Each structure stands twice: as C-alpha cells, then as structure tokens.
Amino acid sequence: MENEKCICLLRKLIVSIRELESDLMESSGCDLNQAMLLCVLSDNSLSASEIAVQIGILPAQNSKLLSAAEDKGWVERHLGHDDKRKIYFNLTDEGKQQLKMFKALQLNVPDFIRPLFDSVSNKTDSH
C-alpha cells in the first residue's frame, strides 16, 4: 500500500476511535484508557508495567491512570506474594461494578470500524 493511502486510512481509524471514545465519555464519564484498565484487570492482578504493555501506554501515562483509578476506588494495590518489592493492581468491588456498567453500554461504533467489531463479536459468539 502506498504511503498516502496508508496515512489516510490511519487518519480515518484515529478519527473513528476518537468518536468512539467521545461516546464512551458521554455514556460513562470515563475515557478509553480507564475502560481498558478495567478490562485488563477484570480477571487478573497485574503489575504496573504489565498493565502499561497490555494497554499500550507509556509508564508515565500509566502511573497517572492508576492513580486516578485508585482515587475513584476502582483499583487497589498490593505487594507481590513472591517478591515483596513488586506492586500489583486488581479491581475493587466498585471497579467490578464499573466494568459491568461498561459491558452494558450500547456504544455507537463508527461505520469505518464497525466491521472489525462485528468480526470479533461473531468469533466470540461462535465459541
């Protein structure tokens, strides 16, 4: 694919993701990173570095994200069992409730990325 087409597709993708995040903010008062944090912690206890990798953000952004989620009462930190120097994060009951609320939202997925969401939904429905 030539560079110009690639850049134009990336622009459409970014605009669509911003639209989806805007809908998420209006519906829940949370941004995309906060929602992704709750998703990655839904069944896991993860370290800050593991969270940053799974969400795809820089450590400084992750630190701010985790602090905000702690302030909201969604996550709590605890020391590792094997290595007491390592800190892990998991969802609180309030965080689990927030995640449940996210799952119930009917977000308006922009047309440009809808096929991606539909294909993922079809794969999970068939398993």
Short mmCIF file of C-alpha atoms in Angstrom, two decimals:
data_model
loop_
_atom_site.label_atom_id
_atom_site.label_comp_id
_atom_site.label_asym_id
_atom_site.label_seq_id
_atom_site.Cartn_x
_atom_site.Cartn_y
_atom_site.Cartn_z
CA MET A 1 0.00 0.00 0.00
CA GLU A 2 1.36 3.38 -0.88
CA ASN A 3 2.18 5.78 1.95
CA GLU A 4 -0.53 8.30 1.15
CA LYS A 5 -3.30 5.66 1.30
CA CYS A 6 -1.84 4.25 4.50
CA ILE A 7 -1.81 7.67 6.17
CA CYS A 8 -5.36 8.39 5.03
CA LEU A 9 -6.56 5.06 6.46
CA LEU A 10 -4.76 5.76 9.73
CA ARG A 11 -6.45 9.17 9.91
CA LYS A 12 -9.87 7.57 9.44
CA LEU A 13 -9.05 4.98 12.09
CA ILE A 14 -7.92 7.59 14.61
CA VAL A 15 -10.99 9.77 13.96
CA SER A 16 -13.23 6.73 14.45
CA ILE A 17 -11.52 5.78 17.71
CA ARG A 18 -11.89 9.37 18.94
CA GLU A 19 -15.59 9.28 18.09
CA LEU A 20 -15.98 6.01 19.99
CA GLU A 21 -14.10 7.42 22.98
CA SER A 22 -16.28 10.53 22.93
CA ASP A 23 -19.38 8.33 23.05
CA LEU A 24 -17.82 6.36 25.91
CA MET A 25 -17.11 9.59 27.81
CA GLU A 26 -20.67 10.84 27.31
CA SER A 27 -22.18 7.50 28.34
CA SER A 28 -19.98 6.70 31.32
CA GLY A 29 -17.80 9.68 32.21
CA CYS A 30 -14.68 7.57 31.59
CA ASP A 31 -12.09 7.70 28.88
CA LEU A 32 -10.84 4.82 26.78
CA ASN A 33 -7.70 4.21 28.86
CA GLN A 34 -9.77 3.95 32.05
CA ALA A 35 -12.12 1.46 30.38
CA MET A 36 -9.18 -0.56 29.04
CA LEU A 37 -7.62 -0.61 32.52
CA LEU A 38 -10.76 -2.15 33.95
CA CYS A 39 -10.84 -4.70 31.12
CA VAL A 40 -7.24 -5.84 31.56
CA LEU A 41 -7.73 -6.16 35.31
CA SER A 42 -11.11 -7.92 35.01
CA ASP A 43 -9.71 -11.38 35.81
CA ASN A 44 -6.11 -10.52 36.64
CA SER A 45 -3.83 -9.00 39.18
CA LEU A 46 -1.11 -7.22 37.19
CA SER A 47 1.94 -5.10 37.84
CA ALA A 48 2.04 -1.52 36.59
CA SER A 49 4.46 -2.46 33.80
CA GLU A 50 2.24 -5.35 32.68
CA ILE A 51 -0.76 -3.01 32.59
CA ALA A 52 1.14 -0.43 30.53
CA VAL A 53 2.13 -3.08 27.98
CA GLN A 54 -1.37 -4.52 27.70
CA ILE A 55 -3.00 -1.10 27.29
CA GLY A 56 -0.20 0.26 25.12
CA ILE A 57 0.68 3.41 27.05
CA LEU A 58 3.88 4.89 28.43
CA PRO A 59 4.81 4.33 32.10
CA ALA A 60 4.21 7.99 33.00
CA GLN A 61 0.71 7.85 31.49
CA ASN A 62 0.09 4.57 33.27
CA SER A 63 1.10 5.99 36.64
CA LYS A 64 -1.40 8.83 36.20
CA LEU A 65 -4.09 6.38 35.02
CA LEU A 66 -3.57 4.08 38.02
CA SER A 67 -3.63 6.99 40.47
CA ALA A 68 -6.91 8.26 39.02
CA ALA A 69 -8.44 4.77 39.14
CA GLU A 70 -7.33 4.41 42.77
CA ASP A 71 -8.83 7.81 43.60
CA LYS A 72 -12.13 6.63 42.10
CA GLY A 73 -11.95 3.47 44.20
CA TRP A 74 -11.78 1.18 41.15
CA VAL A 75 -8.39 -0.43 41.78
CA GLU A 76 -6.27 -1.29 44.76
CA ARG A 77 -2.60 -2.09 45.03
CA HIS A 78 -0.97 -4.88 46.96
CA LEU A 79 2.50 -6.33 47.37
CA GLY A 80 3.52 -9.42 45.42
CA HIS A 81 3.50 -12.76 47.21
CA ASP A 82 6.88 -13.93 45.92
CA ASP A 83 8.59 -10.56 45.53
CA LYS A 84 7.51 -8.00 48.13
CA ARG A 85 9.20 -5.26 46.09
CA LYS A 86 6.70 -5.67 43.26
CA ILE A 87 3.31 -3.95 43.42
CA TYR A 88 0.25 -5.45 41.78
CA PHE A 89 -3.13 -3.95 40.99
CA ASN A 90 -6.56 -5.51 40.95
CA LEU A 91 -10.16 -4.35 40.72
CA THR A 92 -12.13 -3.44 43.80
CA ASP A 93 -15.83 -4.28 44.06
CA GLU A 94 -16.54 -0.75 42.84
CA GLY A 95 -14.21 -1.32 39.86
CA LYS A 96 -16.04 -4.56 39.04
CA GLN A 97 -19.34 -2.67 39.13
CA GLN A 98 -17.92 -0.01 36.79
CA LEU A 99 -16.73 -2.75 34.41
CA LYS A 100 -20.21 -4.31 34.49
CA MET A 101 -21.66 -0.93 33.58
CA PHE A 102 -19.22 -0.63 30.63
CA LYS A 103 -20.28 -4.04 29.36
CA ALA A 104 -23.93 -2.96 29.39
CA LEU A 105 -23.32 0.23 27.38
CA GLN A 106 -24.62 0.44 23.83
CA LEU A 107 -21.87 2.50 22.23
CA ASN A 108 -22.21 3.96 18.75
CA VAL A 109 -19.40 2.26 16.86
CA PRO A 110 -18.43 4.39 13.84
CA ASP A 111 -19.14 2.80 10.45
CA PHE A 112 -15.46 2.77 9.47
CA ILE A 113 -14.50 0.38 12.30
CA ARG A 114 -17.84 -1.46 12.71
CA PRO A 115 -16.72 -4.43 10.53
CA LEU A 116 -13.83 -5.02 12.93
CA PHE A 117 -16.16 -5.06 15.93
CA ASP A 118 -18.67 -7.26 14.10
CA SER A 119 -16.00 -9.80 13.15
CA VAL A 120 -14.76 -10.00 16.75
CA SER A 121 -18.32 -10.34 18.03
CA ASN A 122 -19.04 -13.13 15.55
CA LYS A 123 -15.93 -15.05 16.62
CA THR A 124 -16.85 -14.83 20.32
CA ASP A 125 -20.47 -15.80 19.58
CA SER A 126 -19.39 -18.97 17.78
CA HIS A 127 -17.08 -20.19 20.59
#
